[in-house]
Amino acid sequence: MNVFRFAGDMTHLISILVLLLKIYTTKSCSGISLKTQELYAVVFVTRYLDLVTDFISVYNTVMKVVFISSSLAIVWCIRRHKVVRRSYDKELDTFRHWLLVGACAVLALVVHEKFSFQEVCWAFSIYLEAVAILPQLVLLQRSGNVDNLTGQYVFFLGAYRAFYILNWIYRYYSEQHFTRWISCVSGIVQTALYADFFYYYFISWKNNSKLQLPA
Amino acid sequence: PLGNLLHDEL
């Protein structure tokens, strides 16, 4: 565990807390893409299958349980909560996310480290995570105005990816640890998807104005 | 080795 990896995990955790805080305090999920949240739930459930087969550390186990349960809770809230679900922007959130699931499943069956159920699921989850933010970014772009908490949620998610890249570079030099190239390539793609968002986020932060994305 | 395909990152 190094400082970049820890910062990455913490910003990931903060992003989820920010999202829960938004839903809890405003009793609203406007601006939040259910599709992206469903994709994250699928990502965590398929990636953390090793929860029942391998033990790495208490930290690792706790974080995995937190990520799986929080993502399922968020999906439940947007779909079923009697107040929250009314604010869901259904007509703006039309991204065909199951196509991403299908494409990533095919890719995982072709490109993986080892042909085992767990390893193919792991590769699938890495690919899916890389593109899972797309429905959210499309939704934000369509709605134009981004409320503060939603903006911060996406910002922290992007920061988490950036820290993970620094972590891989650090591990490469300090431990001669080669991060799997599947993770590296997907991680870089995933971080790049945030570049545009980051640009507008920093401009609005610098000008102390509300975050607005161009149509 | 055991660590070969162990995923220690989240």
CSV table of C-alpha atoms in Angstrom, one decimal:
chain,number,residue,atom,x,y,z
A,1,MET,CA,0.0,0.0,0.0
A,2,ASN,CA,1.4,3.3,-1.0
A,3,VAL,CA,0.2,6.9,-0.6
A,4,PHE,CA,-1.2,7.0,-4.2
A,5,ARG,CA,-3.1,3.8,-3.9
A,6,PHE,CA,-4.5,4.9,-0.5
A,7,ALA,CA,-5.5,8.3,-1.9
A,8,GLY,CA,-7.1,6.5,-4.9
A,9,ASP,CA,-9.2,4.3,-2.6
A,10,MET,CA,-10.2,7.2,-0.4
A,11,THR,CA,-11.3,9.4,-3.3
A,12,HIS,CA,-13.3,6.5,-4.6
A,13,LEU,CA,-14.9,6.1,-1.1
A,14,ILE,CA,-15.5,9.8,-0.9
A,15,SER,CA,-17.2,9.9,-4.3
A,16,ILE,CA,-19.7,7.2,-3.1
A,17,LEU,CA,-20.2,9.1,0.2
A,18,VAL,CA,-20.9,12.3,-1.7
A,19,LEU,CA,-23.5,10.5,-3.9
A,20,LEU,CA,-25.2,9.0,-0.8
A,21,LEU,CA,-25.1,12.4,0.9
A,22,LYS,CA,-26.8,14.0,-2.1
A,23,ILE,CA,-29.5,11.4,-2.3
A,24,TYR,CA,-30.0,11.4,1.5
A,25,THR,CA,-30.1,15.2,2.0
A,26,THR,CA,-32.0,16.3,-1.1
A,27,LYS,CA,-34.1,13.1,-1.3
A,28,SER,CA,-33.4,13.4,-5.0
A,29,CYS,CA,-31.4,11.6,-7.6
A,30,SER,CA,-31.7,14.2,-10.4
A,31,GLY,CA,-28.6,14.4,-12.5
A,32,ILE,CA,-27.6,10.9,-11.4
A,33,SER,CA,-27.6,8.2,-14.1
A,34,LEU,CA,-29.2,4.9,-13.0
A,35,LYS,CA,-27.5,3.2,-15.9
A,36,THR,CA,-24.0,4.1,-14.6
A,37,GLN,CA,-25.0,3.0,-11.1
A,38,GLU,CA,-26.2,-0.3,-12.4
A,39,LEU,CA,-23.0,-0.8,-14.3
A,40,TYR,CA,-21.0,-0.1,-11.2
A,41,ALA,CA,-23.0,-2.7,-9.3
A,42,VAL,CA,-22.3,-5.2,-12.0
A,43,VAL,CA,-18.6,-4.2,-12.0
A,44,PHE,CA,-18.2,-4.8,-8.2
A,45,VAL,CA,-20.1,-8.0,-8.0
A,46,THR,CA,-18.2,-9.6,-10.9
A,47,ARG,CA,-14.8,-8.3,-9.7
A,48,TYR,CA,-15.0,-9.2,-6.1
A,49,LEU,CA,-15.8,-12.9,-6.5
A,50,ASP,CA,-12.5,-13.5,-4.9
A,51,LEU,CA,-14.1,-12.3,-1.7
A,52,VAL,CA,-15.2,-15.9,-1.1
A,53,THR,CA,-12.0,-17.6,-2.4
A,54,ASP,CA,-9.0,-15.5,-1.4
A,55,PHE,CA,-8.2,-13.5,1.7
A,56,ILE,CA,-5.8,-10.5,1.1
A,57,SER,CA,-6.3,-8.2,4.0
A,58,VAL,CA,-9.0,-6.9,6.4
A,59,TYR,CA,-8.7,-3.5,4.6
A,60,ASN,CA,-9.2,-5.2,1.2
A,61,THR,CA,-12.2,-7.3,2.4
A,62,VAL,CA,-13.9,-4.3,4.1
A,63,MET,CA,-13.5,-2.1,1.1
A,64,LYS,CA,-14.9,-4.7,-1.3
A,65,VAL,CA,-17.9,-5.3,0.9
A,66,VAL,CA,-18.5,-1.5,1.2
A,67,PHE,CA,-18.3,-1.1,-2.6
A,68,ILE,CA,-20.7,-3.9,-3.4
A,69,SER,CA,-23.2,-3.0,-0.8
A,70,SER,CA,-23.2,0.8,-1.4
A,71,SER,CA,-23.6,0.3,-5.2
A,72,LEU,CA,-26.5,-2.0,-4.7
A,73,ALA,CA,-28.1,0.4,-2.2
A,74,ILE,CA,-27.8,3.3,-4.6
A,75,VAL,CA,-29.5,1.3,-7.4
A,76,TRP,CA,-32.2,0.2,-5.0
A,77,CYS,CA,-32.8,3.9,-3.9
A,78,ILE,CA,-33.1,5.2,-7.5
A,79,ARG,CA,-35.4,2.3,-8.5
A,80,ARG,CA,-37.5,1.7,-5.5
A,81,HIS,CA,-37.3,4.5,-2.9
A,82,LYS,CA,-40.8,6.1,-2.8
A,83,VAL,CA,-39.5,9.7,-2.8
A,84,VAL,CA,-36.1,9.5,-4.5
A,85,ARG,CA,-37.3,7.6,-7.5
A,86,ARG,CA,-39.7,10.4,-8.5
A,87,SER,CA,-36.7,12.7,-9.3
A,88,TYR,CA,-35.0,10.2,-11.6
A,89,ASP,CA,-34.4,11.8,-15.0
A,90,LYS,CA,-35.6,8.9,-17.0
A,91,GLU,CA,-36.1,10.6,-20.3
A,92,LEU,CA,-32.5,12.0,-20.2
A,93,ASP,CA,-30.9,8.7,-19.1
A,94,THR,CA,-31.4,6.7,-22.3
A,95,PHE,CA,-27.9,5.4,-22.9
A,96,ARG,CA,-28.1,1.8,-24.1
A,97,HIS,CA,-25.9,0.5,-21.3
A,98,TRP,CA,-26.6,-3.2,-21.9
A,99,LEU,CA,-24.7,-2.8,-25.1
A,100,LEU,CA,-21.6,-1.9,-23.1
A,101,VAL,CA,-22.1,-5.0,-21.0
A,102,GLY,CA,-22.4,-7.2,-24.1
A,103,ALA,CA,-19.3,-5.7,-25.7
A,104,CYS,CA,-17.2,-6.0,-22.5
A,105,ALA,CA,-18.4,-9.6,-22.0
A,106,VAL,CA,-17.2,-10.5,-25.5
A,107,LEU,CA,-13.9,-8.7,-25.0
A,108,ALA,CA,-13.3,-10.5,-21.7
A,109,LEU,CA,-14.0,-13.8,-23.4
A,110,VAL,CA,-11.3,-13.0,-26.0
A,111,VAL,CA,-8.8,-11.0,-24.0
A,112,HIS,CA,-8.0,-12.3,-20.5
A,113,GLU,CA,-5.0,-13.5,-18.4
A,114,LYS,CA,-6.2,-17.0,-17.8
A,115,PHE,CA,-9.3,-18.8,-19.0
A,116,SER,CA,-11.1,-19.4,-15.7
A,117,PHE,CA,-14.5,-18.2,-14.6
A,118,GLN,CA,-13.0,-15.8,-12.1
A,119,GLU,CA,-10.3,-14.4,-14.3
A,120,VAL,CA,-12.8,-13.8,-17.2
A,121,CYS,CA,-15.2,-12.1,-14.8
A,122,TRP,CA,-12.3,-10.0,-13.5
A,123,ALA,CA,-11.3,-8.9,-17.0
A,124,PHE,CA,-14.9,-8.2,-17.8
A,125,SER,CA,-15.3,-6.0,-14.7
A,126,ILE,CA,-12.1,-4.0,-15.6
A,127,TYR,CA,-13.4,-3.3,-19.1
A,128,LEU,CA,-16.8,-2.4,-17.9
A,129,GLU,CA,-15.5,-0.1,-15.2
A,130,ALA,CA,-13.6,1.8,-17.9
A,131,VAL,CA,-16.8,2.8,-19.7
A,132,ALA,CA,-19.3,2.7,-16.9
A,133,ILE,CA,-19.2,6.5,-16.5
A,134,LEU,CA,-20.4,7.2,-20.0
A,135,PRO,CA,-24.1,7.2,-19.3
A,136,GLN,CA,-23.4,9.6,-16.4
A,137,LEU,CA,-21.4,12.0,-18.6
A,138,VAL,CA,-24.0,11.9,-21.3
A,139,LEU,CA,-26.7,12.7,-18.8
A,140,LEU,CA,-24.8,15.6,-17.4
A,141,GLN,CA,-24.1,17.0,-20.8
A,142,ARG,CA,-27.8,16.7,-21.7
A,143,SER,CA,-29.0,18.4,-18.6
A,144,GLY,CA,-26.3,21.2,-18.9
A,145,ASN,CA,-26.5,22.4,-15.4
A,146,VAL,CA,-24.7,20.2,-12.9
A,147,ASP,CA,-25.5,20.6,-9.2
A,148,ASN,CA,-22.5,20.9,-6.8
A,149,LEU,CA,-22.7,17.4,-5.2
A,150,THR,CA,-23.2,15.7,-8.6
A,151,GLY,CA,-20.2,17.6,-9.9
A,152,GLN,CA,-18.1,16.6,-6.9
A,153,TYR,CA,-19.2,13.0,-7.2
A,154,VAL,CA,-17.8,12.8,-10.8
A,155,PHE,CA,-14.7,14.8,-9.8
A,156,PHE,CA,-13.8,12.4,-7.0
A,157,LEU,CA,-14.4,9.4,-9.3
A,158,GLY,CA,-12.0,10.8,-11.8
A,159,ALA,CA,-9.5,11.6,-9.1
A,160,TYR,CA,-9.6,8.0,-8.0
A,161,ARG,CA,-8.6,6.8,-11.4
A,162,ALA,CA,-5.8,9.4,-11.7
A,163,PHE,CA,-4.4,8.3,-8.3
A,164,TYR,CA,-4.5,4.6,-9.4
A,165,ILE,CA,-2.3,5.5,-12.4
A,166,LEU,CA,0.2,7.2,-10.2
A,167,ASN,CA,0.1,4.1,-7.9
A,168,TRP,CA,1.0,1.8,-10.8
A,169,ILE,CA,3.9,4.1,-11.8
A,170,TYR,CA,5.1,4.1,-8.2
A,171,ARG,CA,4.8,0.4,-7.8
A,172,TYR,CA,6.7,-0.2,-11.0
A,173,TYR,CA,9.7,1.8,-9.7
A,174,SER,CA,9.5,0.8,-6.0
A,175,GLU,CA,8.5,-2.8,-6.1
A,176,GLN,CA,9.2,-3.8,-9.7
A,177,HIS,CA,5.6,-4.6,-9.6
A,178,PHE,CA,4.1,-4.9,-13.1
A,179,THR,CA,0.5,-4.0,-13.1
A,180,ARG,CA,-1.5,-6.2,-15.5
A,181,TRP,CA,-1.6,-4.6,-18.8
A,182,ILE,CA,-5.4,-5.2,-19.0
A,183,SER,CA,-5.7,-2.9,-15.9
A,184,CYS,CA,-3.3,-0.4,-17.3
A,185,VAL,CA,-4.8,0.1,-20.7
A,186,SER,CA,-8.4,0.1,-19.3
A,187,GLY,CA,-7.3,2.5,-16.5
A,188,ILE,CA,-5.8,5.0,-18.9
A,189,VAL,CA,-8.9,4.8,-21.2
A,190,GLN,CA,-11.1,5.4,-18.1
A,191,THR,CA,-9.1,8.3,-16.9
A,192,ALA,CA,-9.1,9.9,-20.4
A,193,LEU,CA,-12.9,9.8,-20.5
A,194,TYR,CA,-12.8,12.3,-17.6
A,195,ALA,CA,-10.4,14.8,-19.3
A,196,ASP,CA,-13.2,16.9,-20.8
A,197,PHE,CA,-15.2,16.9,-17.5
A,198,PHE,CA,-12.1,17.9,-15.5
A,199,TYR,CA,-11.5,20.8,-17.9
A,200,TYR,CA,-14.9,22.3,-17.3
A,201,TYR,CA,-14.8,21.4,-13.6
A,202,PHE,CA,-11.6,23.4,-13.1
A,203,ILE,CA,-12.8,26.3,-15.1
A,204,SER,CA,-15.9,26.6,-13.0
A,205,TRP,CA,-13.9,26.2,-9.8
A,206,LYS,CA,-11.4,28.9,-10.9
A,207,ASN,CA,-14.2,31.3,-11.8
A,208,ASN,CA,-16.1,30.3,-8.7
A,209,SER,CA,-19.1,29.7,-10.9
A,210,LYS,CA,-21.6,26.9,-11.4
A,211,LEU,CA,-20.4,24.0,-13.4
A,212,GLN,CA,-22.0,24.1,-16.8
A,213,LEU,CA,-21.1,21.7,-19.6
A,214,PRO,CA,-21.4,22.8,-23.3
A,215,ALA,CA,-24.3,21.3,-25.2
B,1,PRO,CA,3.3,-18.7,-7.0
B,2,LEU,CA,0.2,-18.0,-5.1
B,3,GLY,CA,0.4,-14.2,-5.7
B,4,ASN,CA,0.5,-14.7,-9.4
B,5,LEU,CA,-3.2,-13.9,-10.1
B,6,LEU,CA,-4.1,-12.5,-6.8
B,7,HIS,CA,-5.7,-9.2,-7.2
B,8,ASP,CA,-4.6,-7.0,-4.3
B,9,GLU,CA,-5.9,-3.8,-5.8
B,10,LEU,CA,-9.6,-2.8,-5.7
